[in-house]
PDB file of C-alpha atoms and ligand atoms in Angstrom:
ATOM      1  CA  MET N 963      50.723 -94.550-218.881  1.00 96.00           C
ATOM      2  CA  VAL N 964      48.763 -93.696-215.746  1.00 98.00           C
ATOM      3  CA  ARG N 965      45.778 -91.369-216.088  1.00 98.00           C
ATOM      4  CA  PHE N 966      43.612 -90.138-213.317  1.00 98.00           C
ATOM      5  CA  LEU N 967      40.227 -88.344-214.316  1.00 98.00           C
ATOM      6  CA  ASP N 968      38.533 -86.586-211.654  1.00 98.00           C
ATOM      7  CA  VAL N 969      39.323 -89.157-208.967  1.00 98.00           C
ATOM      8  CA  SER N 970      38.001 -89.047-205.561  1.00 98.00           C
ATOM      9  CA  LYS N 971      38.457 -91.534-202.880  1.00 98.00           C
ATOM     10  CA  GLU N 972      36.571 -91.573-199.525  1.00 98.00           C
ATOM     11  CA  TYR N 973      37.417 -94.490-197.170  1.00 97.00           C
ATOM     12  CA  LYS N 974      34.643 -96.227-195.232  1.00 96.00           C
ATOM     13  CA  SER N 975      35.805 -94.239-192.111  1.00 96.00           C
ATOM     14  CA  GLY N 976      34.414 -91.163-193.976  1.00 96.00           C
ATOM     15  CA  THR N 977      37.900 -89.809-194.497  1.00 97.00           C
ATOM     16  CA  ARG N 978      38.057 -88.049-198.028  1.00 97.00           C
ATOM     17  CA  ALA N 979      41.648 -88.912-199.053  1.00 98.00           C
ATOM     18  CA  LEU N 980      41.460 -87.589-202.696  1.00 98.00           C
ATOM     19  CA  ASN N 981      39.264 -84.848-204.034  1.00 98.00           C
ATOM     20  CA  GLY N 982      38.800 -84.524-207.776  1.00 98.00           C
ATOM     21  CA  VAL N 983      42.504 -85.596-208.616  1.00 98.00           C
ATOM     22  CA  SER N 984      43.418 -85.504-212.387  1.00 98.00           C
ATOM     23  CA  PHE N 985      46.794 -86.137-213.923  1.00 98.00           C
ATOM     24  CA  THR N 986      48.427 -88.163-216.632  1.00 98.00           C
ATOM     25  CA  ILE N 987      51.910 -89.727-216.579  1.00 98.00           C
ATOM     26  CA  SER N 988      52.714 -90.429-220.089  1.00 97.00           C
ATOM     27  CA  ASP N 989      54.773 -93.457-221.285  1.00 98.00           C
ATOM     28  CA  GLY N 990      58.471 -92.686-221.060  1.00 97.00           C
ATOM     29  CA  GLU N 991      58.116 -89.956-218.451  1.00 97.00           C
ATOM     30  CA  MET N 992      59.718 -89.508-215.032  1.00 97.00           C
ATOM     31  CA  ALA N 993      57.497 -87.855-212.432  1.00 97.00           C
ATOM     32  CA  PHE N 994      57.872 -87.075-208.666  1.00 96.00           C
ATOM     33  CA  LEU N 995      54.761 -87.123-206.396  1.00 96.00           C
ATOM     34  CA  VAL N 996      55.313 -84.916-203.422  1.00 94.00           C
ATOM     35  CA  GLY N 997      53.050 -83.724-200.525  1.00 93.00           C
ATOM     36  CA  PRO N 998      52.964 -83.703-196.743  1.00 91.00           C
ATOM     37  CA  SER N 999      51.977 -86.771-194.587  1.00 92.00           C
ATOM     38  CA  GLY N1000      48.311 -87.483-194.953  1.00 94.00           C
ATOM     39  CA  SER N1001      48.007 -85.640-198.214  1.00 95.00           C
ATOM     40  CA  GLY N1002      46.875 -88.750-200.358  1.00 97.00           C
ATOM     41  CA  LYS N1003      50.072 -90.097-201.774  1.00 96.00           C
ATOM     42  CA  SER N1004      49.822 -93.681-200.610  1.00 95.00           C
ATOM     43  CA  THR N1005      46.145 -93.530-201.649  1.00 97.00           C
ATOM     44  CA  ILE N1006      47.123 -92.714-205.166  1.00 98.00           C
ATOM     45  CA  ILE N1007      49.632 -95.544-205.271  1.00 97.00           C
ATOM     46  CA  ARG N1008      46.999 -98.145-203.842  1.00 97.00           C
ATOM     47  CA  LEU N1009      44.644 -96.950-206.586  1.00 97.00           C
ATOM     48  CA  ILE N1010      47.200 -97.564-209.229  1.00 97.00           C
ATOM     49  CA  ASN N1011      48.064-100.899-207.880  1.00 95.00           C
ATOM     50  CA  GLY N1012      44.415-101.911-207.800  1.00 96.00           C
ATOM     51  CA  GLU N1013      44.546-102.514-203.943  1.00 95.00           C
ATOM     52  CA  THR N1014      41.596-100.169-203.526  1.00 95.00           C
ATOM     53  CA  LYS N1015      38.924 -98.613-205.863  1.00 95.00           C
ATOM     54  CA  PRO N1016      38.037 -94.896-206.313  1.00 97.00           C
ATOM     55  CA  THR N1017      34.743 -93.718-205.056  1.00 97.00           C
ATOM     56  CA  SER N1018      34.400 -91.645-208.235  1.00 98.00           C
ATOM     57  CA  GLY N1019      36.369 -90.878-211.317  1.00 98.00           C
ATOM     58  CA  LYS N1020      38.295 -92.917-213.890  1.00 98.00           C
ATOM     59  CA  ILE N1021      41.752 -94.543-213.580  1.00 98.00           C
ATOM     60  CA  MET N1022      43.742 -95.905-216.632  1.00 98.00           C
ATOM     61  CA  VAL N1023      46.909 -97.776-215.872  1.00 98.00           C
ATOM     62  CA  ASN N1024      48.879 -99.117-218.891  1.00 97.00           C
ATOM     63  CA  GLY N1025      45.859 -99.792-220.967  1.00 96.00           C
ATOM     64  CA  TYR N1026      43.742-101.139-218.356  1.00 97.00           C
ATOM     65  CA  ASN N1027      40.557 -99.416-217.170  1.00 97.00           C
ATOM     66  CA  LEU N1028      40.639 -99.879-213.365  1.00 96.00           C
ATOM     67  CA  THR N1029      37.059 -98.812-213.030  1.00 90.00           C
ATOM     68  CA  SER N1030      35.764-101.670-214.992  1.00 91.00           C
ATOM     69  CA  LEU N1031      38.678-104.124-214.472  1.00 93.00           C
ATOM     70  CA  ARG N1032      37.699-107.648-213.362  1.00 93.00           C
ATOM     71  CA  ARG N1033      39.154-108.925-210.295  1.00 92.00           C
ATOM     72  CA  SER N1034      40.720-111.831-212.178  1.00 94.00           C
ATOM     73  CA  ASP N1035      42.600-109.349-214.493  1.00 95.00           C
ATOM     74  CA  ILE N1036      44.196-107.547-211.636  1.00 95.00           C
ATOM     75  CA  PRO N1037      47.251-109.770-211.634  1.00 94.00           C
ATOM     76  CA  TYR N1038      47.771-108.949-215.260  1.00 95.00           C
ATOM     77  CA  MET N1039      47.497-105.229-214.821  1.00 97.00           C
ATOM     78  CA  ARG N1040      49.893-105.559-211.952  1.00 96.00           C
ATOM     79  CA  ARG N1041      52.480-107.231-214.077  1.00 96.00           C
ATOM     80  CA  THR N1042      52.919-103.918-216.009  1.00 97.00           C
ATOM     81  CA  LEU N1043      53.944-102.301-212.868  1.00 98.00           C
ATOM     82  CA  GLY N1044      57.228-102.710-210.721  1.00 97.00           C
ATOM     83  CA  VAL N1045      56.968-101.343-207.245  1.00 96.00           C
ATOM     84  CA  ILE N1046      59.702-100.389-204.891  1.00 96.00           C
ATOM     85  CA  PHE N1047      59.184 -99.583-201.144  1.00 94.00           C
ATOM     86  CA  GLN N1048      61.015 -97.606-198.466  1.00 94.00           C
ATOM     87  CA  ASP N1049      61.708-100.797-196.596  1.00 95.00           C
ATOM     88  CA  PHE N1050      63.023-102.722-199.517  1.00 96.00           C
ATOM     89  CA  ARG N1051      60.952-106.039-198.630  1.00 96.00           C
ATOM     90  CA  LEU N1052      63.473-108.416-199.681  1.00 97.00           C
ATOM     91  CA  LEU N1053      63.276-112.196-198.863  1.00 97.00           C
ATOM     92  CA  GLU N1054      65.904-112.368-196.004  1.00 97.00           C
ATOM     93  CA  LYS N1055      66.617-116.163-196.570  1.00 98.00           C
ATOM     94  CA  LYS N1056      67.321-115.922-200.250  1.00 98.00           C
ATOM     95  CA  THR N1057      70.447-114.757-202.099  1.00 98.00           C
ATOM     96  CA  VAL N1058      70.312-111.605-204.199  1.00 98.00           C
ATOM     97  CA  TYR N1059      70.132-113.654-207.286  1.00 98.00           C
ATOM     98  CA  ASP N1060      67.267-115.772-205.931  1.00 98.00           C
ATOM     99  CA  ASN N1061      65.426-112.496-204.684  1.00 98.00           C
ATOM    100  CA  VAL N1062      65.316-111.237-208.170  1.00 98.00           C
ATOM    101  CA  ALA N1063      64.663-114.674-209.889  1.00 98.00           C
ATOM    102  CA  PHE N1064      61.766-115.352-207.553  1.00 97.00           C
ATOM    103  CA  ALA N1065      59.867-112.497-209.111  1.00 97.00           C
ATOM    104  CA  MET N1066      60.069-114.416-212.226  1.00 97.00           C
ATOM    105  CA  ARG N1067      59.419-117.799-210.902  1.00 97.00           C
ATOM    106  CA  VAL N1068      56.107-116.710-209.309  1.00 95.00           C
ATOM    107  CA  ILE N1069      54.823-115.724-212.745  1.00 94.00           C
ATOM    108  CA  GLY N1070      55.936-118.985-214.343  1.00 95.00           C
ATOM    109  CA  ALA N1071      58.810-117.592-216.524  1.00 96.00           C
ATOM    110  CA  PRO N1072      60.649-120.148-218.440  1.00 97.00           C
ATOM    111  CA  ARG N1073      63.966-121.109-216.881  1.00 97.00           C
ATOM    112  CA  ARG N1074      65.866-119.886-219.880  1.00 98.00           C
ATOM    113  CA  HIS N1075      64.267-116.634-219.562  1.00 97.00           C
ATOM    114  CA  ILE N1076      65.159-116.310-216.072  1.00 98.00           C
ATOM    115  CA  ALA N1077      68.776-117.219-216.660  1.00 98.00           C
ATOM    116  CA  GLU N1078      68.957-114.351-219.148  1.00 98.00           C
ATOM    117  CA  ARG N1079      67.066-111.729-217.312  1.00 98.00           C
ATOM    118  CA  VAL N1080      68.270-111.957-213.806  1.00 98.00           C
ATOM    119  CA  PRO N1081      72.088-111.341-214.626  1.00 98.00           C
ATOM    120  CA  TYR N1082      70.843-108.469-217.002  1.00 97.00           C
ATOM    121  CA  ALA N1083      68.881-106.787-214.034  1.00 97.00           C
ATOM    122  CA  LEU N1084      71.731-107.265-211.602  1.00 98.00           C
ATOM    123  CA  GLU N1085      74.153-105.720-214.052  1.00 97.00           C
ATOM    124  CA  LEU N1086      71.958-102.830-214.650  1.00 96.00           C
ATOM    125  CA  VAL N1087      71.882-101.868-210.945  1.00 97.00           C
ATOM    126  CA  GLY N1088      75.525-102.664-210.561  1.00 97.00           C
ATOM    127  CA  LEU N1089      75.312-105.725-208.372  1.00 97.00           C
ATOM    128  CA  THR N1090      76.624-108.509-210.637  1.00 98.00           C
ATOM    129  CA  ASP N1091      79.402-109.287-208.044  1.00 98.00           C
ATOM    130  CA  CYS N1092      76.870-109.586-205.198  1.00 98.00           C
ATOM    131  CA  ALA N1093      74.615-112.174-206.893  1.00 98.00           C
ATOM    132  CA  SER N1094      75.325-114.962-204.151  1.00 98.00           C
ATOM    133  CA  ARG N1095      75.293-112.594-201.147  1.00 98.00           C
ATOM    134  CA  MET N1096      72.425-112.542-198.550  1.00 98.00           C
ATOM    135  CA  PRO N1097      70.482-109.466-198.144  1.00 98.00           C
ATOM    136  CA  ASP N1098      71.868-108.795-194.563  1.00 97.00           C
ATOM    137  CA  GLU N1099      75.394-108.860-196.157  1.00 98.00           C
ATOM    138  CA  LEU N1100      74.569-105.665-198.159  1.00 97.00           C
ATOM    139  CA  SER N1101      74.251-102.002-197.308  1.00 96.00           C
ATOM    140  CA  GLY N1102      70.869-100.340-197.323  1.00 96.00           C
ATOM    141  CA  GLY N1103      71.662 -98.582-200.742  1.00 96.00           C
ATOM    142  CA  GLU N1104      72.704-102.106-202.195  1.00 97.00           C
ATOM    143  CA  GLN N1105      69.479-103.690-200.730  1.00 97.00           C
ATOM    144  CA  GLN N1106      67.496-101.111-202.504  1.00 96.00           C
ATOM    145  CA  ARG N1107      69.266-101.726-205.699  1.00 97.00           C
ATOM    146  CA  VAL N1108      68.232-105.383-205.263  1.00 98.00           C
ATOM    147  CA  ALA N1109      64.716-104.350-204.925  1.00 97.00           C
ATOM    148  CA  ILE N1110      64.966-102.321-208.097  1.00 97.00           C
ATOM    149  CA  ALA N1111      66.400-105.178-209.939  1.00 98.00           C
ATOM    150  CA  ARG N1112      63.469-107.356-208.814  1.00 98.00           C
ATOM    151  CA  ALA N1113      61.001-104.564-209.839  1.00 97.00           C
ATOM    152  CA  LEU N1114      62.660-104.438-213.246  1.00 97.00           C
ATOM    153  CA  VAL N1115      63.246-108.191-214.152  1.00 97.00           C
ATOM    154  CA  ASN N1116      59.774-108.792-215.563  1.00 96.00           C
ATOM    155  CA  SER N1117      60.157-105.717-217.970  1.00 96.00           C
ATOM    156  CA  PRO N1118      57.240-103.675-216.455  1.00 97.00           C
ATOM    157  CA  ARG N1119      56.052-100.532-218.381  1.00 98.00           C
ATOM    158  CA  MET N1120      56.305 -98.480-215.260  1.00 98.00           C
ATOM    159  CA  ILE N1121      58.219 -98.403-212.060  1.00 98.00           C
ATOM    160  CA  ILE N1122      56.519 -96.864-208.905  1.00 98.00           C
ATOM    161  CA  ALA N1123      58.947 -96.061-206.153  1.00 97.00           C
ATOM    162  CA  ASP N1124      57.307 -95.301-202.675  1.00 96.00           C
ATOM    163  CA  GLU N1125      59.750 -93.253-200.663  1.00 95.00           C
ATOM    164  CA  PRO N1126      62.712 -95.112-202.119  1.00 96.00           C
ATOM    165  CA  THR N1127      65.342 -93.359-200.322  1.00 95.00           C
ATOM    166  CA  GLY N1128      63.593 -92.995-196.888  1.00 93.00           C
ATOM    167  CA  ASN N1129      66.017 -95.310-195.146  1.00 93.00           C
ATOM    168  CA  LEU N1130      69.032 -94.118-196.933  1.00 94.00           C
ATOM    169  CA  ASP N1131      71.833 -91.581-196.315  1.00 93.00           C
ATOM    170  CA  PRO N1132      72.021 -88.612-198.688  1.00 92.00           C
ATOM    171  CA  ALA N1133      74.864 -90.148-200.869  1.00 91.00           C
ATOM    172  CA  ARG N1134      73.111 -93.351-201.261  1.00 93.00           C
ATOM    173  CA  SER N1135      69.875 -91.570-202.006  1.00 94.00           C
ATOM    174  CA  VAL N1136      71.462 -89.642-204.858  1.00 94.00           C
ATOM    175  CA  ASP N1137      72.707 -92.983-206.213  1.00 95.00           C
ATOM    176  CA  ILE N1138      69.268 -94.464-206.098  1.00 95.00           C
ATOM    177  CA  MET N1139      67.712 -91.534-207.778  1.00 95.00           C
ATOM    178  CA  ARG N1140      70.316 -91.542-210.537  1.00 96.00           C
ATOM    179  CA  LEU N1141      69.688 -95.160-211.106  1.00 96.00           C
ATOM    180  CA  LEU N1142      65.921 -94.537-211.508  1.00 97.00           C
ATOM    181  CA  GLU N1143      66.784 -91.840-213.918  1.00 97.00           C
ATOM    182  CA  LYS N1144      68.849 -94.368-216.006  1.00 97.00           C
ATOM    183  CA  ILE N1145      66.033 -96.858-215.943  1.00 97.00           C
ATOM    184  CA  ASN N1146      63.761 -94.176-217.184  1.00 97.00           C
ATOM    185  CA  SER N1147      66.229 -93.124-219.880  1.00 97.00           C
ATOM    186  CA  LEU N1148      66.061 -96.853-220.981  1.00 96.00           C
ATOM    187  CA  GLY N1149      62.360 -96.507-221.690  1.00 97.00           C
ATOM    188  CA  THR N1150      60.438 -97.420-218.557  1.00 98.00           C
ATOM    189  CA  THR N1151      58.067 -94.831-217.076  1.00 98.00           C
ATOM    190  CA  VAL N1152      58.977 -93.862-213.494  1.00 98.00           C
ATOM    191  CA  MET N1153      56.964 -92.306-210.650  1.00 98.00           C
ATOM    192  CA  VAL N1154      58.688 -91.533-207.413  1.00 97.00           C
ATOM    193  CA  VAL N1155      56.845 -90.676-204.205  1.00 96.00           C
ATOM    194  CA  THR N1156      59.300 -88.629-201.920  1.00 91.00           C
ATOM    195  CA  HIS N1157      59.695 -86.109-199.330  1.00 82.00           C
ATOM    196  CA  GLU N1158      63.321 -85.275-200.273  1.00 84.00           C
ATOM    197  CA  LYS N1159      63.067 -81.800-201.322  1.00 83.00           C
ATOM    198  CA  ALA N1160      66.661 -81.206-202.197  1.00 85.00           C
ATOM    199  CA  LEU N1161      66.828 -84.393-204.302  1.00 89.00           C
ATOM    200  CA  VAL N1162      63.795 -83.628-206.167  1.00 91.00           C
ATOM    201  CA  ASP N1163      65.077 -79.907-206.937  1.00 89.00           C
ATOM    202  CA  SER N1164      68.292 -81.451-208.250  1.00 89.00           C
ATOM    203  CA  MET N1165      66.661 -83.597-210.779  1.00 89.00           C
ATOM    204  CA  SER N1166      64.766 -81.157-212.889  1.00 88.00           C
ATOM    205  CA  LYS N1167      61.862 -83.580-213.539  1.00 93.00           C
ATOM    206  CA  ARG N1168      58.150 -83.062-213.329  1.00 95.00           C
ATOM    207  CA  VAL N1169      56.811 -82.621-209.825  1.00 95.00           C
ATOM    208  CA  ILE N1170      53.182 -83.258-208.973  1.00 96.00           C
ATOM    209  CA  ALA N1171      52.438 -81.772-205.569  1.00 94.00           C
ATOM    210  CA  ILE N1172      49.323 -82.882-203.698  1.00 95.00           C
ATOM    211  CA  ASP N1173      47.849 -81.381-200.561  1.00 95.00           C
ATOM    212  CA  SER N1174      44.769 -82.467-198.596  1.00 97.00           C
ATOM    213  CA  GLY N1175      43.663 -84.638-201.478  1.00 98.00           C
ATOM    214  CA  CYS N1176      44.097 -82.050-204.179  1.00 97.00           C
ATOM    215  CA  ILE N1177      46.785 -81.418-206.817  1.00 97.00           C
ATOM    216  CA  VAL N1178      48.203 -77.978-205.897  1.00 94.00           C
ATOM    217  CA  SER N1179      50.988 -77.759-208.605  1.00 93.00           C
ATOM    218  CA  ASP N1180      52.268 -79.763-211.456  1.00 94.00           C
ATOM    219  CA  GLY N1181      55.279 -78.676-213.607  1.00 90.00           C
ATOM    220  CA  THR N1182      58.973 -79.260-214.201  1.00 86.00           C
ATOM    221  CA  GLY N1183      61.835 -78.014-212.272  1.00 70.00           C
ATOM    222  CA  GLY N1184      61.366 -78.443-208.636  1.00 65.00           C
ATOM    223  CA  TYR N1185      58.951 -78.094-205.677  1.00 62.00           C
ATOM    224  CA  PHE N1186      57.751 -74.599-206.654  1.00 53.00           C
ATOM    225  CA  GLY N1187      56.563 -72.679-203.653  1.00 47.00           C
ATOM    226  CA  TYR N1188      55.456 -75.935-202.093  1.00 50.00           C
ATOM    227  CA  GLU N1189      56.668 -76.309-198.451  1.00 50.00           C
ATOM    228  CA  GLU N1190      55.956 -78.879-195.838  1.00 48.00           C
TER     229      GLU N1190
HETATM  230  P1  ADP O1822      50.090 -89.991-197.501  1.00 64.52           P
HETATM  231  O1  ADP O1822      50.576 -91.240-198.096  1.00 64.52           O
HETATM  232  O2  ADP O1822      50.390 -88.683-198.397  1.00 64.52           O
HETATM  233  O3  ADP O1822      50.733 -89.795-196.112  1.00 64.52           O
HETATM  234  P2  ADP O1822      47.524 -91.431-197.349  1.00 64.52           P
HETATM  235  O4  ADP O1822      47.029 -91.578-198.703  1.00 64.52           O
HETATM  236  O5  ADP O1822      48.086 -92.437-196.557  1.00 64.52           O
HETATM  237  O6  ADP O1822      48.435 -89.991-197.241  1.00 64.52           O
HETATM  238  O7  ADP O1822      46.298 -90.606-196.511  1.00 64.52           O
HETATM  239  C1  ADP O1822      45.299 -89.675-196.993  1.00 64.52           C
HETATM  240  C2  ADP O1822      44.166 -89.590-195.992  1.00 64.52           C
HETATM  241  O8  ADP O1822      43.469 -90.883-195.984  1.00 64.52           O
HETATM  242  C3  ADP O1822      44.762 -89.446-194.528  1.00 64.52           C
HETATM  243  O9  ADP O1822      43.731 -88.520-193.845  1.00 64.52           O
HETATM  244  C4  ADP O1822      44.745 -90.851-193.825  1.00 64.52           C
HETATM  245  O10 ADP O1822      44.393 -90.807-192.567  1.00 64.52           O
HETATM  246  C5  ADP O1822      43.488 -91.424-194.591  1.00 64.52           C
HETATM  247  N1  ADP O1822      43.634 -92.839-194.860  1.00 64.52           N
HETATM  248  C6  ADP O1822      44.482 -93.495-195.514  1.00 64.52           C
HETATM  249  N2  ADP O1822      44.383 -94.882-195.477  1.00 64.52           N
HETATM  250  C7  ADP O1822      43.263 -94.982-194.799  1.00 64.52           C
HETATM  251  C8  ADP O1822      42.290 -96.161-194.662  1.00 64.52           C
HETATM  252  N3  ADP O1822      42.748 -97.384-195.030  1.00 64.52           N
HETATM  253  N4  ADP O1822      41.272 -95.979-194.006  1.00 64.52           N
HETATM  254  C9  ADP O1822      40.735 -94.877-193.637  1.00 64.52           C
HETATM  255  N5  ADP O1822      41.410 -93.569-193.868  1.00 64.52           N
HETATM  256  C10 ADP O1822      42.614 -93.736-194.415  1.00 64.52           C
END
């Protein structure tokens, strides 16, 4: 669960990126965050991830109060999140299997657990047959599915996808959205930041729209009157 209560963020430069933002994404929900470039979407992701602190307001992420969170607790809070990026961010010199396994090795997961979870995650994203390939032997859509498997493998409570289809053609983009929907239906909360209006409209999910650091609409079913 993510809750923002009257959150404002002013960067040192003086730019006010968020202005009194409040919203809650409940456990099990899938929501889109949309808005023009510079509206504050990345700032929201950085705040959730604990990369930056709000100037005022309160942020709760999966039971952690980020306002009072100790620095040493940030890694534990982050383990409740799986993050997916537009540019996939795979390790180019590791196989698909090792890219996913690496996410478990860095947190010291037992070998037996890794041997169970990695094949499960690869099966979930439909890449069982690609386990021994290198990332550059995969299409963009397949690479993003590896990134999704990696984000999922440690069983986070929430997946945050930052423009996950920004580098993909429309057919692959639909596949990725459907996969995120499937992951949500299996119980993981999902938040997707995207510009893809047609895709968002086709999904009939909650859409939170932000403009100039303020939430301008929040409801189910599409972009509403919002236009870029
Ligand atoms: P979006 O992700 O919707 O494009 P951002 O959250 O990146 O929007 O940016 C919101 C505003 O904050 C913009 O005016 C941007 O220039 C500014 N901004 C973002 N990051 C920083 C930063 N690290 N320092 C100063 N200003 C920033």
